[in-house]
């Protein structure tokens, strides 16, 4: 299995990342990665750019060095009701939106509270995927989260960086993959690169997918066509904000 789309990457705009979108695209091109999602952190993350960054992503070309640039955001879940730190009006301008829990934004809650936050974020029509949901600091009911993703045609991310930064996530990530396989939920593969050299790094993700014998048709990053079709699906299903 080869992954050709990296759906979780960061640029200098995230404040604690160290490469530009041009550097990320150049690295992706050199590695044979055909698409990257530019998913900088939402405004509640310390040190990041503000909402104007996301409002002005139209300034970024659709292709850089032949790499498709998918304009998105990593949106912070701010409460257990699924509140987000980027308003729908701004999210509606983007192509791809991932939602995630970070302990610098919200204290880890009980499994019930964490699950509620993730599920309610997935119900938002402008959210496409939940990022690094296997984080052991935020335990969730994996079955409920995956069934919610199935109901709303959302993606579950398996995050390569988590195996370094969220130690102990392996068992949870494997369970997420198994549940996605059971319910037919598609998986997004993200490097979570905060430096261009990590773009397209999927070593641990691929090991996990192989262990679970995950069907390739459920791994959205194995084809640019799959990504583009999913973006079209999601655009067609969302309400329009004028």
PDB file of C-alpha atoms in Angstrom:
ATOM      1  CA  UNK A   1       0.000   0.000   0.000  1.00  0.00           C
ATOM      2  CA  UNK A   2       1.329   3.443  -0.922  1.00  0.00           C
ATOM      3  CA  UNK A   3      -0.017   6.673   0.533  1.00  0.00           C
ATOM      4  CA  UNK A   4       0.162   9.605  -1.880  1.00  0.00           C
ATOM      5  CA  UNK A   5      -1.825  12.219   0.061  1.00  0.00           C
ATOM      6  CA  UNK A   6      -0.776  13.656   3.415  1.00  0.00           C
ATOM      7  CA  UNK A   7      -3.904  15.122   4.997  1.00  0.00           C
ATOM      8  CA  UNK A   8      -2.381  16.690   8.123  1.00  0.00           C
ATOM      9  CA  UNK A   9       0.526  19.136   7.789  1.00  0.00           C
ATOM     10  CA  UNK A  10       1.578  22.413   9.390  1.00  0.00           C
ATOM     11  CA  UNK A  11       3.384  25.556   8.295  1.00  0.00           C
ATOM     12  CA  UNK A  12       4.947  28.520  10.072  1.00  0.00           C
ATOM     13  CA  UNK A  13       1.419  29.844  10.575  1.00  0.00           C
ATOM     14  CA  UNK A  14       0.906  27.264  13.331  1.00  0.00           C
ATOM     15  CA  UNK A  15       3.466  29.069  15.485  1.00  0.00           C
ATOM     16  CA  UNK A  16       5.335  25.939  16.577  1.00  0.00           C
ATOM     17  CA  UNK A  17       6.013  24.560  13.089  1.00  0.00           C
ATOM     18  CA  UNK A  18       9.086  25.471  11.098  1.00  0.00           C
ATOM     19  CA  UNK A  19       8.481  25.313   7.321  1.00  0.00           C
ATOM     20  CA  UNK A  20       6.597  27.290   4.709  1.00  0.00           C
ATOM     21  CA  UNK A  21       3.945  25.839   2.430  1.00  0.00           C
ATOM     22  CA  UNK A  22       6.453  26.125  -0.431  1.00  0.00           C
ATOM     23  CA  UNK A  23       9.001  24.051   1.495  1.00  0.00           C
ATOM     24  CA  UNK A  24       6.348  21.486   2.386  1.00  0.00           C
ATOM     25  CA  UNK A  25       5.243  21.202  -1.234  1.00  0.00           C
ATOM     26  CA  UNK A  26       8.820  20.858  -2.440  1.00  0.00           C
ATOM     27  CA  UNK A  27       9.440  18.012   0.009  1.00  0.00           C
ATOM     28  CA  UNK A  28       6.171  16.349  -0.964  1.00  0.00           C
ATOM     29  CA  UNK A  29       7.084  16.534  -4.642  1.00  0.00           C
ATOM     30  CA  UNK A  30      10.509  15.006  -3.977  1.00  0.00           C
ATOM     31  CA  UNK A  31       8.881  12.108  -2.118  1.00  0.00           C
ATOM     32  CA  UNK A  32       6.170  11.408  -4.682  1.00  0.00           C
ATOM     33  CA  UNK A  33       3.376  12.755  -2.482  1.00  0.00           C
ATOM     34  CA  UNK A  34       0.737  14.158  -4.825  1.00  0.00           C
ATOM     35  CA  UNK A  35      -1.367  16.147  -2.339  1.00  0.00           C
ATOM     36  CA  UNK A  36      -0.964  17.746   1.060  1.00  0.00           C
ATOM     37  CA  UNK A  37      -3.610  19.329   3.232  1.00  0.00           C
ATOM     38  CA  UNK A  38      -2.446  22.600   4.762  1.00  0.00           C
ATOM     39  CA  UNK A  39      -4.026  22.259   8.201  1.00  0.00           C
ATOM     40  CA  UNK A  40      -2.629  24.896  10.504  1.00  0.00           C
ATOM     41  CA  UNK A  41      -3.883  25.151  14.071  1.00  0.00           C
ATOM     42  CA  UNK A  42      -6.946  27.177  14.974  1.00  0.00           C
ATOM     43  CA  UNK A  43      -6.618  30.509  16.808  1.00  0.00           C
ATOM     44  CA  UNK A  44      -6.864  29.210  20.391  1.00  0.00           C
ATOM     45  CA  UNK A  45      -3.516  27.426  20.029  1.00  0.00           C
ATOM     46  CA  UNK A  46      -0.834  29.742  21.507  1.00  0.00           C
ATOM     47  CA  UNK A  47       1.393  31.476  18.981  1.00  0.00           C
ATOM     48  CA  UNK A  48      -0.691  30.827  15.864  1.00  0.00           C
ATOM     49  CA  UNK A  49      -1.924  33.160  13.147  1.00  0.00           C
ATOM     50  CA  UNK A  50      -5.454  34.478  13.559  1.00  0.00           C
ATOM     51  CA  UNK A  51      -8.626  33.883  11.582  1.00  0.00           C
ATOM     52  CA  UNK A  52      -7.355  36.110   8.775  1.00  0.00           C
ATOM     53  CA  UNK A  53      -4.906  33.338   7.882  1.00  0.00           C
ATOM     54  CA  UNK A  54      -7.808  31.004   7.082  1.00  0.00           C
ATOM     55  CA  UNK A  55      -9.904  33.682   5.394  1.00  0.00           C
ATOM     56  CA  UNK A  56      -7.053  34.422   2.980  1.00  0.00           C
ATOM     57  CA  UNK A  57      -6.052  30.891   1.949  1.00  0.00           C
ATOM     58  CA  UNK A  58      -7.382  31.709  -1.515  1.00  0.00           C
ATOM     59  CA  UNK A  59      -3.987  33.353  -2.028  1.00  0.00           C
ATOM     60  CA  UNK A  60      -2.336  29.904  -2.018  1.00  0.00           C
ATOM     61  CA  UNK A  61      -2.111  28.289  -5.489  1.00  0.00           C
ATOM     62  CA  UNK A  62      -3.984  25.042  -6.042  1.00  0.00           C
ATOM     63  CA  UNK A  63      -0.709  23.377  -7.068  1.00  0.00           C
ATOM     64  CA  UNK A  64       2.864  24.057  -5.950  1.00  0.00           C
ATOM     65  CA  UNK A  65       5.672  22.005  -7.532  1.00  0.00           C
ATOM     66  CA  UNK A  66       2.902  19.861  -9.021  1.00  0.00           C
ATOM     67  CA  UNK A  67       1.534  19.017  -5.553  1.00  0.00           C
ATOM     68  CA  UNK A  68      -2.168  19.600  -4.910  1.00  0.00           C
ATOM     69  CA  UNK A  69      -2.539  21.986  -1.964  1.00  0.00           C
ATOM     70  CA  UNK A  70      -5.756  21.265  -0.063  1.00  0.00           C
ATOM     71  CA  UNK A  71      -6.626  24.347   1.965  1.00  0.00           C
ATOM     72  CA  UNK A  72      -7.766  23.468   5.442  1.00  0.00           C
ATOM     73  CA  UNK A  73      -7.367  23.820   9.183  1.00  0.00           C
ATOM     74  CA  UNK A  74      -6.822  21.808  12.330  1.00  0.00           C
ATOM     75  CA  UNK A  75      -9.690  23.104  14.414  1.00  0.00           C
ATOM     76  CA  UNK A  76      -9.506  22.925  18.198  1.00  0.00           C
ATOM     77  CA  UNK A  77     -12.379  21.278  20.053  1.00  0.00           C
ATOM     78  CA  UNK A  78     -12.954  23.724  22.893  1.00  0.00           C
ATOM     79  CA  UNK A  79     -15.546  21.985  25.082  1.00  0.00           C
ATOM     80  CA  UNK A  80     -17.336  18.676  25.570  1.00  0.00           C
ATOM     81  CA  UNK A  81     -20.282  19.951  23.529  1.00  0.00           C
ATOM     82  CA  UNK A  82     -18.054  19.960  20.464  1.00  0.00           C
ATOM     83  CA  UNK A  83     -17.425  23.700  20.377  1.00  0.00           C
ATOM     84  CA  UNK A  84     -14.791  24.794  17.850  1.00  0.00           C
ATOM     85  CA  UNK A  85     -12.383  27.718  17.729  1.00  0.00           C
ATOM     86  CA  UNK A  86     -13.075  28.580  14.074  1.00  0.00           C
ATOM     87  CA  UNK A  87     -16.627  29.729  13.258  1.00  0.00           C
ATOM     88  CA  UNK A  88     -18.669  27.972  10.599  1.00  0.00           C
ATOM     89  CA  UNK A  89     -18.569  31.057   8.388  1.00  0.00           C
ATOM     90  CA  UNK A  90     -14.793  30.693   8.084  1.00  0.00           C
ATOM     91  CA  UNK A  91     -14.833  26.887   7.974  1.00  0.00           C
ATOM     92  CA  UNK A  92     -17.206  27.076   5.023  1.00  0.00           C
ATOM     93  CA  UNK A  93     -14.438  28.736   2.972  1.00  0.00           C
ATOM     94  CA  UNK A  94     -12.040  25.814   3.452  1.00  0.00           C
ATOM     95  CA  UNK A  95     -11.695  22.525   1.599  1.00  0.00           C
ATOM     96  CA  UNK A  96     -10.735  20.244   4.478  1.00  0.00           C
ATOM     97  CA  UNK A  97     -11.184  20.603   8.230  1.00  0.00           C
ATOM     98  CA  UNK A  98      -9.830  18.327  10.912  1.00  0.00           C
ATOM     99  CA  UNK A  99     -10.948  18.601  14.536  1.00  0.00           C
ATOM    100  CA  UNK A 100      -8.845  17.566  17.493  1.00  0.00           C
ATOM    101  CA  UNK A 101      -8.431  17.675  21.246  1.00  0.00           C
ATOM    102  CA  UNK A 102      -5.313  19.292  22.750  1.00  0.00           C
ATOM    103  CA  UNK A 103      -4.677  19.508  26.461  1.00  0.00           C
ATOM    104  CA  UNK A 104      -3.344  23.047  26.076  1.00  0.00           C
ATOM    105  CA  UNK A 105      -6.864  24.038  24.992  1.00  0.00           C
ATOM    106  CA  UNK A 106      -9.153  21.775  27.020  1.00  0.00           C
ATOM    107  CA  UNK A 107      -8.413  19.625  30.045  1.00  0.00           C
ATOM    108  CA  UNK A 108      -8.716  15.892  29.422  1.00  0.00           C
ATOM    109  CA  UNK A 109     -12.086  14.764  30.706  1.00  0.00           C
ATOM    110  CA  UNK A 110     -13.694  11.455  31.481  1.00  0.00           C
ATOM    111  CA  UNK A 111     -14.113   9.012  28.577  1.00  0.00           C
ATOM    112  CA  UNK A 112     -17.760  10.093  28.416  1.00  0.00           C
ATOM    113  CA  UNK A 113     -16.859  13.789  28.251  1.00  0.00           C
ATOM    114  CA  UNK A 114     -14.106  13.273  25.669  1.00  0.00           C
ATOM    115  CA  UNK A 115     -16.399  11.105  23.564  1.00  0.00           C
ATOM    116  CA  UNK A 116     -19.117  13.756  23.695  1.00  0.00           C
ATOM    117  CA  UNK A 117     -16.691  16.445  22.516  1.00  0.00           C
ATOM    118  CA  UNK A 118     -15.458  14.374  19.577  1.00  0.00           C
ATOM    119  CA  UNK A 119     -18.900  13.111  18.542  1.00  0.00           C
ATOM    120  CA  UNK A 120     -20.429  16.581  18.621  1.00  0.00           C
ATOM    121  CA  UNK A 121     -17.544  17.961  16.570  1.00  0.00           C
ATOM    122  CA  UNK A 122     -18.086  15.192  13.996  1.00  0.00           C
ATOM    123  CA  UNK A 123     -21.741  16.185  13.764  1.00  0.00           C
ATOM    124  CA  UNK A 124     -20.733  19.674  12.621  1.00  0.00           C
ATOM    125  CA  UNK A 125     -21.321  19.729   8.831  1.00  0.00           C
ATOM    126  CA  UNK A 126     -18.065  21.632   8.287  1.00  0.00           C
ATOM    127  CA  UNK A 127     -15.813  19.071  10.006  1.00  0.00           C
ATOM    128  CA  UNK A 128     -14.448  16.275   7.825  1.00  0.00           C
ATOM    129  CA  UNK A 129     -12.222  14.215  10.108  1.00  0.00           C
ATOM    130  CA  UNK A 130     -11.245  13.738  13.730  1.00  0.00           C
ATOM    131  CA  UNK A 131      -7.470  13.946  14.180  1.00  0.00           C
ATOM    132  CA  UNK A 132      -5.303  11.694  16.360  1.00  0.00           C
ATOM    133  CA  UNK A 133      -8.327  10.210  18.191  1.00  0.00           C
ATOM    134  CA  UNK A 134      -6.168   7.434  19.666  1.00  0.00           C
ATOM    135  CA  UNK A 135      -4.487   9.881  22.050  1.00  0.00           C
ATOM    136  CA  UNK A 136      -4.401   8.067  25.428  1.00  0.00           C
ATOM    137  CA  UNK A 137      -4.598  11.435  27.229  1.00  0.00           C
ATOM    138  CA  UNK A 138      -8.166  11.753  25.894  1.00  0.00           C
ATOM    139  CA  UNK A 139      -9.717   8.281  26.147  1.00  0.00           C
ATOM    140  CA  UNK A 140     -12.931   7.892  24.148  1.00  0.00           C
ATOM    141  CA  UNK A 141     -15.512   5.244  23.383  1.00  0.00           C
ATOM    142  CA  UNK A 142     -13.961   4.096  20.119  1.00  0.00           C
ATOM    143  CA  UNK A 143     -17.039   2.235  18.919  1.00  0.00           C
ATOM    144  CA  UNK A 144     -19.279   5.292  19.392  1.00  0.00           C
ATOM    145  CA  UNK A 145     -16.835   7.624  17.661  1.00  0.00           C
ATOM    146  CA  UNK A 146     -16.435   5.361  14.630  1.00  0.00           C
ATOM    147  CA  UNK A 147     -20.172   4.744  14.350  1.00  0.00           C
ATOM    148  CA  UNK A 148     -20.710   8.514  14.391  1.00  0.00           C
ATOM    149  CA  UNK A 149     -18.132   8.915  11.622  1.00  0.00           C
ATOM    150  CA  UNK A 150     -19.986   6.260   9.633  1.00  0.00           C
ATOM    151  CA  UNK A 151     -23.345   7.993  10.115  1.00  0.00           C
ATOM    152  CA  UNK A 152     -22.088  11.405   8.983  1.00  0.00           C
ATOM    153  CA  UNK A 153     -19.653  10.227   6.264  1.00  0.00           C
ATOM    154  CA  UNK A 154     -16.632  11.530   8.155  1.00  0.00           C
ATOM    155  CA  UNK A 155     -13.064  10.240   8.278  1.00  0.00           C
ATOM    156  CA  UNK A 156     -10.967   8.876  11.119  1.00  0.00           C
ATOM    157  CA  UNK A 157      -7.314   9.895  11.094  1.00  0.00           C
ATOM    158  CA  UNK A 158      -4.388   7.668  11.934  1.00  0.00           C
ATOM    159  CA  UNK A 159      -1.599  10.058  12.830  1.00  0.00           C
ATOM    160  CA  UNK A 160       2.010   9.016  12.292  1.00  0.00           C
ATOM    161  CA  UNK A 161       3.399  11.623  14.672  1.00  0.00           C
ATOM    162  CA  UNK A 162       1.295  10.277  17.531  1.00  0.00           C
ATOM    163  CA  UNK A 163       3.570   7.278  17.893  1.00  0.00           C
ATOM    164  CA  UNK A 164       6.289   9.712  19.033  1.00  0.00           C
ATOM    165  CA  UNK A 165       4.362  12.501  20.708  1.00  0.00           C
ATOM    166  CA  UNK A 166       1.396  10.602  22.160  1.00  0.00           C
ATOM    167  CA  UNK A 167       3.126   7.569  23.551  1.00  0.00           C
ATOM    168  CA  UNK A 168       0.918   4.626  24.330  1.00  0.00           C
ATOM    169  CA  UNK A 169      -1.483   5.390  21.469  1.00  0.00           C
ATOM    170  CA  UNK A 170      -0.740   2.208  19.510  1.00  0.00           C
ATOM    171  CA  UNK A 171      -3.442  -0.020  20.996  1.00  0.00           C
ATOM    172  CA  UNK A 172      -6.080   2.682  20.628  1.00  0.00           C
ATOM    173  CA  UNK A 173      -5.079   3.408  17.036  1.00  0.00           C
ATOM    174  CA  UNK A 174      -5.231  -0.280  16.166  1.00  0.00           C
ATOM    175  CA  UNK A 175      -8.704  -0.518  17.685  1.00  0.00           C
ATOM    176  CA  UNK A 176      -9.791   2.517  15.651  1.00  0.00           C
ATOM    177  CA  UNK A 177      -8.556   0.857  12.460  1.00  0.00           C
ATOM    178  CA  UNK A 178     -10.360  -2.383  13.294  1.00  0.00           C
ATOM    179  CA  UNK A 179     -13.597  -0.536  13.998  1.00  0.00           C
ATOM    180  CA  UNK A 180     -13.264   1.460  10.781  1.00  0.00           C
ATOM    181  CA  UNK A 181     -12.822  -1.808   8.908  1.00  0.00           C
ATOM    182  CA  UNK A 182     -15.895  -3.239  10.663  1.00  0.00           C
ATOM    183  CA  UNK A 183     -18.141  -0.255   9.879  1.00  0.00           C
ATOM    184  CA  UNK A 184     -16.689   0.645   6.475  1.00  0.00           C
ATOM    185  CA  UNK A 185     -15.366   4.020   7.637  1.00  0.00           C
ATOM    186  CA  UNK A 186     -12.614   5.583   5.561  1.00  0.00           C
ATOM    187  CA  UNK A 187      -9.262   6.450   7.119  1.00  0.00           C
ATOM    188  CA  UNK A 188      -7.155   9.540   6.516  1.00  0.00           C
ATOM    189  CA  UNK A 189      -3.389   9.264   6.978  1.00  0.00           C
ATOM    190  CA  UNK A 190      -1.614  12.278   8.411  1.00  0.00           C
ATOM    191  CA  UNK A 191       2.058  12.835   9.072  1.00  0.00           C
ATOM    192  CA  UNK A 192       1.206  15.795  11.325  1.00  0.00           C
ATOM    193  CA  UNK A 193       4.444  17.268  10.000  1.00  0.00           C
ATOM    194  CA  UNK A 194       5.670  20.368  11.808  1.00  0.00           C
ATOM    195  CA  UNK A 195       8.826  20.431   9.652  1.00  0.00           C
ATOM    196  CA  UNK A 196       8.976  19.802   5.926  1.00  0.00           C
ATOM    197  CA  UNK A 197      11.198  16.734   6.275  1.00  0.00           C
ATOM    198  CA  UNK A 198       8.348  14.850   7.963  1.00  0.00           C
ATOM    199  CA  UNK A 199       5.938  15.379   5.067  1.00  0.00           C
ATOM    200  CA  UNK A 200       4.811  11.977   3.790  1.00  0.00           C
ATOM    201  CA  UNK A 201       6.163  10.052   6.785  1.00  0.00           C
ATOM    202  CA  UNK A 202       3.763   7.147   7.283  1.00  0.00           C
ATOM    203  CA  UNK A 203       5.930   4.303   8.543  1.00  0.00           C
ATOM    204  CA  UNK A 204       3.992   3.497  11.699  1.00  0.00           C
ATOM    205  CA  UNK A 205       0.647   4.139  10.038  1.00  0.00           C
ATOM    206  CA  UNK A 206       1.404   1.610   7.316  1.00  0.00           C
ATOM    207  CA  UNK A 207       2.524  -0.979   9.875  1.00  0.00           C
ATOM    208  CA  UNK A 208      -0.788  -0.567  11.700  1.00  0.00           C
ATOM    209  CA  UNK A 209      -2.878  -0.794   8.540  1.00  0.00           C
ATOM    210  CA  UNK A 210      -1.033  -3.956   7.548  1.00  0.00           C
ATOM    211  CA  UNK A 211      -1.503  -5.494  10.989  1.00  0.00           C
ATOM    212  CA  UNK A 212      -5.248  -4.861  10.799  1.00  0.00           C
ATOM    213  CA  UNK A 213      -5.413  -6.045   7.172  1.00  0.00           C
ATOM    214  CA  UNK A 214      -7.162  -2.809   6.307  1.00  0.00           C
ATOM    215  CA  UNK A 215      -8.678  -2.841   2.790  1.00  0.00           C
ATOM    216  CA  UNK A 216      -6.989  -0.283   0.574  1.00  0.00           C
ATOM    217  CA  UNK A 217     -10.336   1.053  -0.621  1.00  0.00           C
ATOM    218  CA  UNK A 218     -10.959   2.384   2.905  1.00  0.00           C
ATOM    219  CA  UNK A 219      -7.644   4.278   3.013  1.00  0.00           C
ATOM    220  CA  UNK A 220      -8.413   7.570   1.355  1.00  0.00           C
ATOM    221  CA  UNK A 221      -4.816   8.715   0.947  1.00  0.00           C
ATOM    222  CA  UNK A 222      -3.853   5.969  -1.492  1.00  0.00           C
ATOM    223  CA  UNK A 223      -5.276   7.899  -4.434  1.00  0.00           C
ATOM    224  CA  UNK A 224      -5.562  11.572  -5.332  1.00  0.00           C
ATOM    225  CA  UNK A 225      -8.823  10.701  -7.062  1.00  0.00           C
ATOM    226  CA  UNK A 226     -10.213   9.350  -3.778  1.00  0.00           C
ATOM    227  CA  UNK A 227      -9.325  12.573  -2.010  1.00  0.00           C
ATOM    228  CA  UNK A 228     -10.857  14.763  -4.709  1.00  0.00           C
ATOM    229  CA  UNK A 229     -14.034  12.675  -4.779  1.00  0.00           C
ATOM    230  CA  UNK A 230     -14.354  12.908  -1.005  1.00  0.00           C
ATOM    231  CA  UNK A 231     -13.908  16.689  -1.115  1.00  0.00           C
ATOM    232  CA  UNK A 232     -16.693  16.856  -3.715  1.00  0.00           C
ATOM    233  CA  UNK A 233     -18.937  14.619  -1.583  1.00  0.00           C
ATOM    234  CA  UNK A 234     -18.455  16.799   1.462  1.00  0.00           C
ATOM    235  CA  UNK A 235     -18.924  20.071  -0.438  1.00  0.00           C
ATOM    236  CA  UNK A 236     -22.207  18.819  -1.858  1.00  0.00           C
ATOM    237  CA  UNK A 237     -23.484  17.810   1.582  1.00  0.00           C
ATOM    238  CA  UNK A 238     -22.718  21.040   3.443  1.00  0.00           C
ATOM    239  CA  UNK A 239     -25.068  23.990   3.844  1.00  0.00           C
ATOM    240  CA  UNK A 240     -24.020  27.141   2.036  1.00  0.00           C
ATOM    241  CA  UNK A 241     -23.164  30.222   4.083  1.00  0.00           C
ATOM    242  CA  UNK A 242     -23.349  33.502   2.179  1.00  0.00           C
TER     243      UNK A 242
END
